[in-house]
Amino acid sequence: MRVSVRKDGSALSHAPDNWHAVDWRQVERNVRGMQIRIAKATREGDWRRVKALQRMLTRTLSAKLYAVRRVTQNQGARTAGVDRELWDSPESRWAAVGRLKRRGYKPLPLRRVFIPKANGKERPLGIPTMRDRAMQALYLLALEPVSESTSDPNSYGFRLNRSTADAMSQIFVAMSQKGSARWVLEADIKGCFDYISHDWLVTHVPMDKEILRKWLKAGLIYKGQLQATEAGTPQGGIISPTLANVTLNGLERELIGQLVAKFGIAKAKKLKVNVVRYADDFVITGDSREVLEQEVRPWVEAFLAVRGLRLSEEKTRIAHIDDGFDFLGWNFRKYSGKLLIKPSKKNAQAFYRKVSETISGNKTVRQGDLIHLLNPMLRGWAQYHSPVVAKQAYCRMESLIFRRLWWWSKRRHPNKGAGWVRKKYFHSDGDRTWIFAVPVVRDDGSKGLNELYQLRDTAIRRHRKIKGDFNPFDPEWEQYGEQLRQARMEGSMRHRKQWASLYMSQGGLCAHCGGALTQETGWHNHHLEYRVHGGSDALFNRVLLHPDCHRQVHVGKIALTKPARS
């Protein structure tokens, strides 16, 4: 261990000399403290101070450690860039921290890959190297407090603690009443990530201009050939969603301001114009078709043109709420004056196609393995639609999936009768019949069923929308943010009852470092008395830890105790 000293001479806590020695709680405190200062300077309009604080943050050891941890714990950690390098060991991660330097930094080209979209087309992704990802994560720590403090209140995509359900709830607020807006401009930006003007980004994004320009001009490699990047920010980069959000910030505030300036406050309010945006998809409500066609759409097109963007003609339309419209996988429509939000037909069809392909592509696997493949898909789709009117869609989907599973079961035994096939693959439990499941023996010796997730059993719960002015980097919102985070984490873990119980008993905090457990940080299940030493799998012998904290506990052979219930 060694002692670090700030530029002003004040001593920091002992700095680590290896990856397992890092005090992650202190790292988070250091980073968050700097981010709060950046956000405060942003709200005060002190841009010189913002720039100085951003520069200071990107040079701190804590920020570099935080950035490396983020890129080595997310889902893309096992996907290499053009250099084929992965940071899959504590030693490589520790060495990587020392390589995050601005001087002499030159990003490598992106590796171009394509992933399938729901409509059958392919979406291009640019995969940066691990070092470039970490550098983007480092500078994102300095940019995010600024973008959060300047974002539109009803922008919900790729922002802390915001989700598609928040966007859905805001549309309900704007259109559910009898006197609410009746018309909606359903907009889509054509190739948003591919066409954003580089000149606009470098001029207007409040971050290190030289570093940003290098990322934008890094180029990409596809089929062994280097291609120049003249516009756009690649999908796949950690910082790209935030750059897109910064580009579109002002769409709501400036549009409302323009209408107020032209018509006055009273008349502008009667136009009932509301903007709800999720990333590059957005809807704008209005009291009449004319106001959307003659006032709103031309202004939006001019706003986008300055940024090198334009609306997609085939996906942009104006609809009446009685006819309904689709947004983020849901259909919004009024029936006899009542707004109902349901899973869209397009979303349900895409999901069924995915499930069908999984079943047909695994004709020979064991039943338990097929259930293991299908359950996360079914649970995820059901949880996504749980805040809306989805019971009918659940029942319809279960009927379709049952038919596919029956064909799957009969195909495996062409010489057996239907009764024999039913008895082998489908079981009963009390009043419930035709349960696609396999018998299992639990740890306590009792018999049970490992069954397919039942969509219709998913509870419908109204989503609690986030407040539009919430700023995660403003101390005044700290308590609200904590309550929101815990409520949403508990909701996401509800289907895993034991994990939810552990999470709530720990107050949503890691049992080792005391830091918050979030979807971004992830969590591991740790046995206080190891199972190889005879430890029980019961809840009293388990705690939740951050993945890195879990490794620290094992490497350092640290003895933990069950935290007191918060």
mmCIF file of N, CA and C in Angstrom, residues 72-117:
data_model
loop_
_atom_site.group_PDB
_atom_site.id
_atom_site.type_symbol
_atom_site.label_atom_id
_atom_site.label_comp_id
_atom_site.label_asym_id
_atom_site.label_seq_id
_atom_site.Cartn_x
_atom_site.Cartn_y
_atom_site.Cartn_z
ATOM 1 N N THR A 72 -15.181 -4.310 -17.385
ATOM 2 C CA THR A 72 -14.844 -5.720 -17.174
ATOM 3 C C THR A 72 -15.949 -6.474 -16.454
ATOM 4 N N GLN A 73 -17.034 -5.781 -16.096
ATOM 5 C CA GLN A 73 -18.154 -6.451 -15.436
ATOM 6 C C GLN A 73 -19.416 -6.462 -16.277
ATOM 7 N N ASN A 74 -19.448 -5.682 -17.374
ATOM 8 C CA ASN A 74 -20.688 -5.650 -18.163
ATOM 9 C C ASN A 74 -20.750 -6.823 -19.134
ATOM 10 N N GLN A 75 -21.857 -6.910 -19.886
ATOM 11 C CA GLN A 75 -22.093 -8.064 -20.751
ATOM 12 C C GLN A 75 -21.081 -8.174 -21.884
ATOM 13 N N GLY A 76 -20.484 -7.051 -22.276
ATOM 14 C CA GLY A 76 -19.530 -7.080 -23.387
ATOM 15 C C GLY A 76 -18.103 -7.369 -22.981
ATOM 16 N N ALA A 77 -17.885 -7.724 -21.706
ATOM 17 C CA ALA A 77 -16.518 -7.908 -21.214
ATOM 18 C C ALA A 77 -15.792 -9.055 -21.910
ATOM 19 N N ARG A 78 -16.549 -10.010 -22.469
ATOM 20 C CA ARG A 78 -15.922 -11.156 -23.139
ATOM 21 C C ARG A 78 -15.888 -11.002 -24.654
ATOM 22 N N THR A 79 -16.208 -9.780 -25.136
ATOM 23 C CA THR A 79 -16.150 -9.504 -26.576
ATOM 24 C C THR A 79 -14.974 -8.588 -26.848
ATOM 25 N N ALA A 80 -14.023 -9.064 -27.628
ATOM 26 C CA ALA A 80 -12.796 -8.307 -27.877
ATOM 27 C C ALA A 80 -12.956 -7.370 -29.064
ATOM 28 N N GLY A 81 -12.117 -6.345 -29.103
ATOM 29 C CA GLY A 81 -12.056 -5.440 -30.239
ATOM 30 C C GLY A 81 -11.086 -5.954 -31.283
ATOM 31 N N VAL A 82 -10.583 -5.043 -32.119
ATOM 32 C CA VAL A 82 -9.714 -5.465 -33.217
ATOM 33 C C VAL A 82 -8.378 -6.010 -32.719
ATOM 34 N N ASP A 83 -7.976 -5.638 -31.486
ATOM 35 C CA ASP A 83 -6.694 -6.135 -30.965
ATOM 36 C C ASP A 83 -6.825 -7.483 -30.277
ATOM 37 N N ARG A 84 -8.065 -8.002 -30.176
ATOM 38 C CA ARG A 84 -8.353 -9.310 -29.568
ATOM 39 C C ARG A 84 -7.933 -9.390 -28.100
ATOM 40 N N GLU A 85 -7.808 -8.264 -27.452
ATOM 41 C CA GLU A 85 -7.364 -8.237 -26.060
ATOM 42 C C GLU A 85 -8.561 -8.229 -25.111
ATOM 43 N N LEU A 86 -8.469 -9.056 -24.064
ATOM 44 C CA LEU A 86 -9.484 -9.090 -23.016
ATOM 45 C C LEU A 86 -8.806 -8.914 -21.662
ATOM 46 N N TRP A 87 -9.478 -8.201 -20.774
ATOM 47 C CA TRP A 87 -8.959 -8.021 -19.410
ATOM 48 C C TRP A 87 -9.719 -8.982 -18.502
ATOM 49 N N ASP A 88 -9.291 -10.235 -18.518
ATOM 50 C CA ASP A 88 -10.029 -11.278 -17.811
ATOM 51 C C ASP A 88 -9.321 -11.782 -16.559
ATOM 52 N N SER A 89 -8.333 -11.038 -16.075
ATOM 53 C CA SER A 89 -7.650 -11.422 -14.839
ATOM 54 C C SER A 89 -7.409 -10.180 -14.001
ATOM 55 N N PRO A 90 -7.285 -10.340 -12.672
ATOM 56 C CA PRO A 90 -7.006 -9.180 -11.818
ATOM 57 C C PRO A 90 -5.724 -8.450 -12.214
ATOM 58 N N GLU A 91 -4.732 -9.202 -12.671
ATOM 59 C CA GLU A 91 -3.450 -8.591 -13.059
ATOM 60 C C GLU A 91 -3.611 -7.722 -14.296
ATOM 61 N N SER A 92 -4.367 -8.212 -15.292
ATOM 62 C CA SER A 92 -4.554 -7.433 -16.520
ATOM 63 C C SER A 92 -5.402 -6.191 -16.250
ATOM 64 N N ARG A 93 -6.344 -6.290 -15.328
ATOM 65 C CA ARG A 93 -7.168 -5.133 -14.996
ATOM 66 C C ARG A 93 -6.347 -4.077 -14.268
ATOM 67 N N TRP A 94 -5.490 -4.527 -13.371
ATOM 68 C CA TRP A 94 -4.655 -3.575 -12.636
ATOM 69 C C TRP A 94 -3.685 -2.872 -13.585
ATOM 70 N N ALA A 95 -3.105 -3.649 -14.527
ATOM 71 C CA ALA A 95 -2.188 -3.054 -15.504
ATOM 72 C C ALA A 95 -2.928 -2.068 -16.407
ATOM 73 N N ALA A 96 -4.203 -2.359 -16.699
ATOM 74 C CA ALA A 96 -4.998 -1.495 -17.589
ATOM 75 C C ALA A 96 -5.213 -0.119 -16.987
ATOM 76 N N VAL A 97 -5.327 -0.041 -15.657
ATOM 77 C CA VAL A 97 -5.557 1.243 -15.001
ATOM 78 C C VAL A 97 -4.445 2.231 -15.339
ATOM 79 N N GLY A 98 -3.213 1.740 -15.363
ATOM 80 C CA GLY A 98 -2.071 2.610 -15.667
ATOM 81 C C GLY A 98 -1.995 3.039 -17.114
ATOM 82 N N ARG A 99 -2.770 2.400 -17.993
ATOM 83 C CA ARG A 99 -2.739 2.735 -19.416
ATOM 84 C C ARG A 99 -3.789 3.782 -19.798
ATOM 85 N N LEU A 100 -4.617 4.185 -18.849
ATOM 86 C CA LEU A 100 -5.667 5.164 -19.153
ATOM 87 C C LEU A 100 -5.096 6.572 -18.994
ATOM 88 N N LYS A 101 -4.351 6.988 -20.000
ATOM 89 C CA LYS A 101 -3.706 8.304 -19.985
ATOM 90 C C LYS A 101 -4.078 9.078 -21.243
ATOM 91 N N ARG A 102 -4.267 10.356 -21.083
ATOM 92 C CA ARG A 102 -4.630 11.208 -22.221
ATOM 93 C C ARG A 102 -3.456 11.421 -23.159
ATOM 94 N N ARG A 103 -2.275 11.651 -22.578
ATOM 95 C CA ARG A 103 -1.092 11.937 -23.402
ATOM 96 C C ARG A 103 -0.734 10.722 -24.249
ATOM 97 N N GLY A 104 -0.629 10.934 -25.534
ATOM 98 C CA GLY A 104 -0.247 9.862 -26.451
ATOM 99 C C GLY A 104 -1.362 8.886 -26.781
ATOM 100 N N TYR A 105 -2.571 9.139 -26.300
ATOM 101 C CA TYR A 105 -3.674 8.209 -26.537
ATOM 102 C C TYR A 105 -4.161 8.293 -27.978
ATOM 103 N N LYS A 106 -4.281 7.140 -28.603
ATOM 104 C CA LYS A 106 -4.798 7.058 -29.959
ATOM 105 C C LYS A 106 -5.699 5.831 -30.052
ATOM 106 N N PRO A 107 -7.007 6.040 -30.211
ATOM 107 C CA PRO A 107 -7.924 4.891 -30.269
ATOM 108 C C PRO A 107 -7.726 4.062 -31.526
ATOM 109 N N LEU A 108 -7.956 2.758 -31.398
ATOM 110 C CA LEU A 108 -7.889 1.854 -32.543
ATOM 111 C C LEU A 108 -9.242 1.828 -33.259
ATOM 112 N N PRO A 109 -9.272 1.401 -34.517
ATOM 113 C CA PRO A 109 -10.561 1.332 -35.238
ATOM 114 C C PRO A 109 -11.520 0.362 -34.549
ATOM 115 N N LEU A 110 -12.797 0.535 -34.817
ATOM 116 C CA LEU A 110 -13.828 -0.328 -34.263
ATOM 117 C C LEU A 110 -13.944 -1.605 -35.082
ATOM 118 N N ARG A 111 -14.358 -2.677 -34.432
ATOM 119 C CA ARG A 111 -14.632 -3.932 -35.143
ATOM 120 C C ARG A 111 -16.118 -3.977 -35.466
ATOM 121 N N ARG A 112 -16.443 -3.993 -36.741
ATOM 122 C CA ARG A 112 -17.835 -3.957 -37.193
ATOM 123 C C ARG A 112 -18.459 -5.354 -37.125
ATOM 124 N N VAL A 113 -19.596 -5.451 -36.435
ATOM 125 C CA VAL A 113 -20.377 -6.682 -36.405
ATOM 126 C C VAL A 113 -21.840 -6.305 -36.628
ATOM 127 N N PHE A 114 -22.648 -7.295 -36.970
ATOM 128 C CA PHE A 114 -24.078 -7.055 -37.192
ATOM 129 C C PHE A 114 -24.889 -7.999 -36.318
ATOM 130 N N ILE A 115 -25.928 -7.460 -35.681
ATOM 131 C CA ILE A 115 -26.811 -8.284 -34.863
ATOM 132 C C ILE A 115 -28.220 -8.169 -35.418
ATOM 133 N N PRO A 116 -29.035 -9.243 -35.302
ATOM 134 C CA PRO A 116 -30.392 -9.213 -35.879
ATOM 135 C C PRO A 116 -31.317 -8.298 -35.105
ATOM 136 N N LYS A 117 -32.234 -7.610 -35.828
ATOM 137 C CA LYS A 117 -33.267 -6.778 -35.226
ATOM 138 C C LYS A 117 -34.588 -7.546 -35.231
#
